[in-house]
Amino acid sequence: QKEVEQNSGPLSVPEGAIASLNCTYSDRGSQSFFWYRQYSGKSPELIMFIYSNGDKEDGRFTAQLNKASQYVSLLIRDSQPSDSATYLCAVHTGGGNKLTFGTGTQLKVEL
Amino acid sequence: DTAVSQTPKYLVTQMGNDKSIKCEQNLGHDTMYWYKQDSKKFLKIMFSYNNKELIINETVPNRFSPKSPDKAHLNLHINSLELGDSAVYFCASSQGTSGGAVHTQYFGPGTRLTVL
């Protein structure tokens, strides 16, 4: 079983819709969870992080964490074509601030 | 005013050669990382240094040797390059590594290494 799993996609949503990206992780001791966005040919950039169960909202983005189910998700409201990118879920596991990444979900927002 | 910078951006070389990638951060962070992103976009940590001390060393061939002359710089030297080393290498930095706080990692622009 992979440590951090994401559906590779592509996930296609129409402009203005809600995009829902999901991530599961295997290490129950994981404490912090990150969502990065990566445009083609660019470096990953942080969207948001979450470490408490429940929802965390930042603008059009909402991260949801359920530690009992070992599940973290990212909702993007009012999706825009500029949101088209690969979204990487990362889990803070172990010491040394080690991040374990999922393989990413490619999101396509269509006009 | 680039936060995390890497040089070179592209590196094309022959098998068997030795090459280095340089990374610098001006964020005042004390922890730096090297990641490898393969052709399937899987991003995996290789090394991490905190205040010039190696703290993460994943299962990486010993042909890869990181060097941190100071906490603002982390270089990656690769000996005897192989075809499988072709990837994008990202440097990252963060403020701290522990203490229960969330230490966000900021990535550099990446170095695309192609081994022929």
Coordinates of C-alpha atoms in Angstrom, one line a residue:
Chain A
Q1 CA 0.0 0.0 0.0
K2 CA 1.3 3.4 -0.9
E3 CA 1.9 5.8 1.9
V4 CA -0.1 8.6 0.3
E5 CA -2.6 7.8 -2.4
Q6 CA -4.4 10.1 -4.8
N7 CA -6.4 9.4 -7.9
S8 CA -4.2 10.5 -10.8
G9 CA -7.1 11.8 -12.9
P10 CA -7.5 13.7 -15.0
L11 CA -10.4 15.2 -13.1
S12 CA -12.5 17.4 -15.4
V13 CA -14.9 19.9 -14.1
P14 CA -16.8 22.8 -15.8
E15 CA -15.9 26.3 -15.0
G16 CA -17.7 27.5 -11.9
A17 CA -18.2 24.1 -10.5
I18 CA -16.8 22.6 -7.3
A19 CA -13.7 20.4 -7.8
S20 CA -13.2 17.8 -5.1
L21 CA -9.7 16.2 -4.7
N22 CA -9.1 13.4 -2.4
C23 CA -6.2 11.8 -0.6
T24 CA -5.7 8.9 1.8
Y25 CA -2.7 8.1 3.9
S26 CA -1.5 5.0 5.7
D27 CA 0.4 6.4 8.7
R28 CA -2.0 6.9 11.6
G29 CA 0.6 9.0 13.4
S30 CA 0.7 11.7 10.7
Q31 CA 0.0 15.1 12.1
S32 CA 0.1 17.7 9.3
F33 CA -1.3 17.6 5.8
F34 CA -0.5 19.9 2.9
W35 CA -2.0 20.6 -0.5
Y36 CA 0.4 21.9 -3.2
R37 CA -0.5 23.0 -6.7
Q38 CA 1.9 22.4 -9.5
Y39 CA 1.5 23.9 -12.9
S40 CA 3.2 22.0 -15.8
G41 CA 6.9 22.8 -15.9
K42 CA 6.8 24.7 -12.6
S43 CA 7.5 24.0 -9.0
P44 CA 5.0 23.0 -6.3
E45 CA 3.4 25.9 -4.5
L46 CA 1.6 25.6 -1.2
I47 CA -2.1 26.2 -1.3
M48 CA -2.9 25.3 2.3
F49 CA -2.2 23.0 5.2
I50 CA -4.4 21.4 7.8
Y51 CA -3.7 19.6 11.1
S52 CA -7.0 19.5 13.0
N53 CA -10.0 17.4 12.1
G54 CA -12.7 19.2 10.3
D55 CA -12.7 21.9 7.7
K56 CA -10.3 24.8 7.0
E57 CA -11.3 27.5 4.5
D58 CA -9.1 29.9 2.6
G59 CA -10.8 31.9 -0.1
R60 CA -12.2 29.4 -2.7
F61 CA -10.3 26.5 -1.1
T62 CA -11.4 24.3 1.7
A63 CA -9.3 21.5 3.1
Q64 CA -11.1 18.7 5.0
L65 CA -9.4 16.3 7.4
N66 CA -10.7 13.1 8.9
K67 CA -7.9 11.4 10.9
A68 CA -10.1 8.5 11.9
S69 CA -10.6 7.6 8.2
Q70 CA -7.1 8.7 7.3
Y71 CA -8.6 11.0 4.6
V72 CA -7.9 14.5 3.6
S73 CA -9.5 16.4 0.8
L74 CA -9.4 19.7 -1.0
L75 CA -12.5 21.5 -2.4
I76 CA -12.1 24.2 -4.9
R77 CA -15.3 26.3 -5.3
D78 CA -16.1 28.3 -8.4
S79 CA -13.4 26.5 -10.4
Q80 CA -11.5 28.6 -12.9
P81 CA -9.5 27.5 -15.9
S82 CA -6.4 28.9 -14.1
D83 CA -7.0 26.2 -11.5
S84 CA -6.0 23.6 -14.1
A85 CA -2.9 22.0 -12.6
T86 CA -1.7 18.9 -10.7
Y87 CA -2.6 19.0 -7.0
L88 CA -0.2 17.2 -4.7
C89 CA -1.2 15.9 -1.3
A90 CA 1.6 15.8 1.2
V91 CA 1.7 14.2 4.6
H92 CA 4.1 15.1 7.4
T93 CA 5.4 11.8 8.6
G94 CA 8.3 11.1 11.0
G95 CA 11.0 13.4 12.1
G96 CA 12.9 16.1 10.3
N97 CA 9.8 17.7 8.8
K98 CA 9.7 14.9 6.2
L99 CA 6.9 15.2 3.7
T100 CA 5.6 12.2 1.8
F101 CA 3.8 13.2 -1.4
G102 CA 1.1 11.5 -3.3
T103 CA 1.4 11.1 -7.0
G104 CA -0.9 14.0 -7.6
T105 CA -4.3 14.5 -9.2
Q106 CA -4.5 16.4 -12.5
L107 CA -7.4 18.8 -12.6
K108 CA -8.8 20.3 -15.8
V109 CA -11.3 23.1 -15.6
E110 CA -13.1 23.4 -18.9
L111 CA -14.8 26.5 -20.3
Chain B
D1 CA 14.0 38.7 -4.8
T2 CA 13.7 35.0 -5.6
A3 CA 13.2 33.0 -2.4
V4 CA 14.7 29.6 -3.4
S5 CA 16.9 29.6 -6.4
Q6 CA 18.6 26.7 -8.3
T7 CA 21.2 26.6 -11.0
P8 CA 21.3 25.4 -13.6
K9 CA 17.7 25.2 -14.8
Y10 CA 18.5 22.6 -17.4
L11 CA 21.3 20.2 -17.4
V12 CA 22.0 17.8 -20.3
T13 CA 24.9 15.4 -19.9
Q14 CA 26.3 12.0 -20.9
M15 CA 26.2 8.9 -18.9
G16 CA 29.1 8.5 -16.6
N17 CA 29.7 12.2 -16.1
D18 CA 29.7 14.0 -12.8
K19 CA 27.6 17.1 -12.3
S20 CA 26.4 19.5 -9.5
I21 CA 23.3 21.4 -8.9
K22 CA 23.3 24.4 -6.6
C23 CA 20.6 25.8 -4.4
E24 CA 20.3 29.0 -2.4
Q25 CA 17.6 30.4 -0.2
N26 CA 17.3 33.9 1.1
L27 CA 14.3 33.3 3.4
G28 CA 16.5 32.9 6.5
H29 CA 15.4 29.3 6.8
D30 CA 17.6 26.8 8.6
T31 CA 16.4 23.6 6.8
M32 CA 16.9 22.7 3.2
Y33 CA 15.8 19.7 1.2
W34 CA 16.4 17.9 -2.1
Y35 CA 13.6 16.2 -3.9
K36 CA 13.5 14.2 -7.1
Q37 CA 10.4 14.2 -9.4
D38 CA 10.4 11.4 -11.9
S39 CA 8.7 11.3 -15.3
K40 CA 5.4 10.2 -13.6
K41 CA 5.5 13.4 -11.5
F42 CA 6.1 11.5 -8.3
L43 CA 7.9 13.8 -5.9
K44 CA 10.2 12.1 -3.4
I45 CA 12.5 13.4 -0.7
M46 CA 16.2 12.6 -1.0
F47 CA 18.0 14.6 1.6
S48 CA 17.4 17.2 4.3
Y49 CA 19.9 19.5 6.1
N50 CA 19.2 21.5 9.2
N51 CA 21.8 24.1 10.0
K52 CA 24.4 22.3 7.8
E53 CA 23.6 18.9 9.6
L54 CA 22.2 16.0 7.6
I55 CA 18.9 14.9 9.1
I56 CA 17.1 13.0 6.4
N57 CA 18.9 10.6 4.1
E58 CA 16.5 8.5 2.2
T59 CA 17.5 5.4 0.3
V60 CA 19.5 7.2 -2.4
P61 CA 22.5 5.7 -4.2
N62 CA 25.8 7.0 -2.7
R63 CA 26.6 8.5 -6.1
F64 CA 24.5 11.4 -4.8
S65 CA 26.2 13.5 -2.3
P66 CA 24.7 16.7 -0.8
K67 CA 26.8 19.4 0.6
S68 CA 25.8 22.3 2.8
P69 CA 28.5 25.0 3.1
D70 CA 26.1 27.1 5.2
K71 CA 22.4 27.1 6.1
A72 CA 21.5 29.2 3.0
H73 CA 23.0 26.8 0.5
L74 CA 22.6 23.1 -0.3
N75 CA 24.3 21.7 -3.3
L76 CA 23.8 18.3 -4.9
H77 CA 26.7 16.5 -6.5
I78 CA 26.0 13.4 -8.6
N79 CA 28.8 11.0 -9.7
S80 CA 28.7 8.6 -12.6
L81 CA 25.4 9.7 -13.9
E82 CA 23.0 7.0 -15.1
L83 CA 20.0 7.2 -17.5
G84 CA 17.7 6.6 -14.5
D85 CA 18.9 9.8 -12.9
S86 CA 17.0 11.8 -15.5
A87 CA 14.4 13.8 -13.6
V88 CA 13.5 17.2 -12.2
Y89 CA 15.4 17.9 -9.0
F90 CA 13.8 20.4 -6.6
C91 CA 15.4 22.2 -3.8
A92 CA 13.2 23.4 -0.9
S93 CA 13.6 25.1 2.4
S94 CA 11.6 25.6 5.6
Q95 CA 12.0 27.3 9.0
G96 CA 12.8 24.5 11.4
T97 CA 11.9 20.9 11.5
S98 CA 10.3 20.0 14.8
G99 CA 8.7 21.3 17.9
G100 CA 5.2 20.4 16.9
A101 CA 4.8 23.4 14.6
V102 CA 3.9 23.2 11.0
H103 CA 6.9 24.0 8.9
T104 CA 5.9 24.8 5.4
Q105 CA 8.4 23.9 2.7
Y106 CA 9.0 26.3 -0.2
F107 CA 10.3 25.0 -3.4
G108 CA 12.8 26.3 -5.9
P109 CA 12.1 26.3 -9.7
G110 CA 13.7 22.9 -10.3
T111 CA 16.6 21.6 -12.4
R112 CA 15.7 19.4 -15.3
L113 CA 18.5 16.8 -15.6
T114 CA 18.6 14.8 -18.8
V115 CA 21.2 12.0 -19.0
L116 CA 21.9 10.7 -22.5

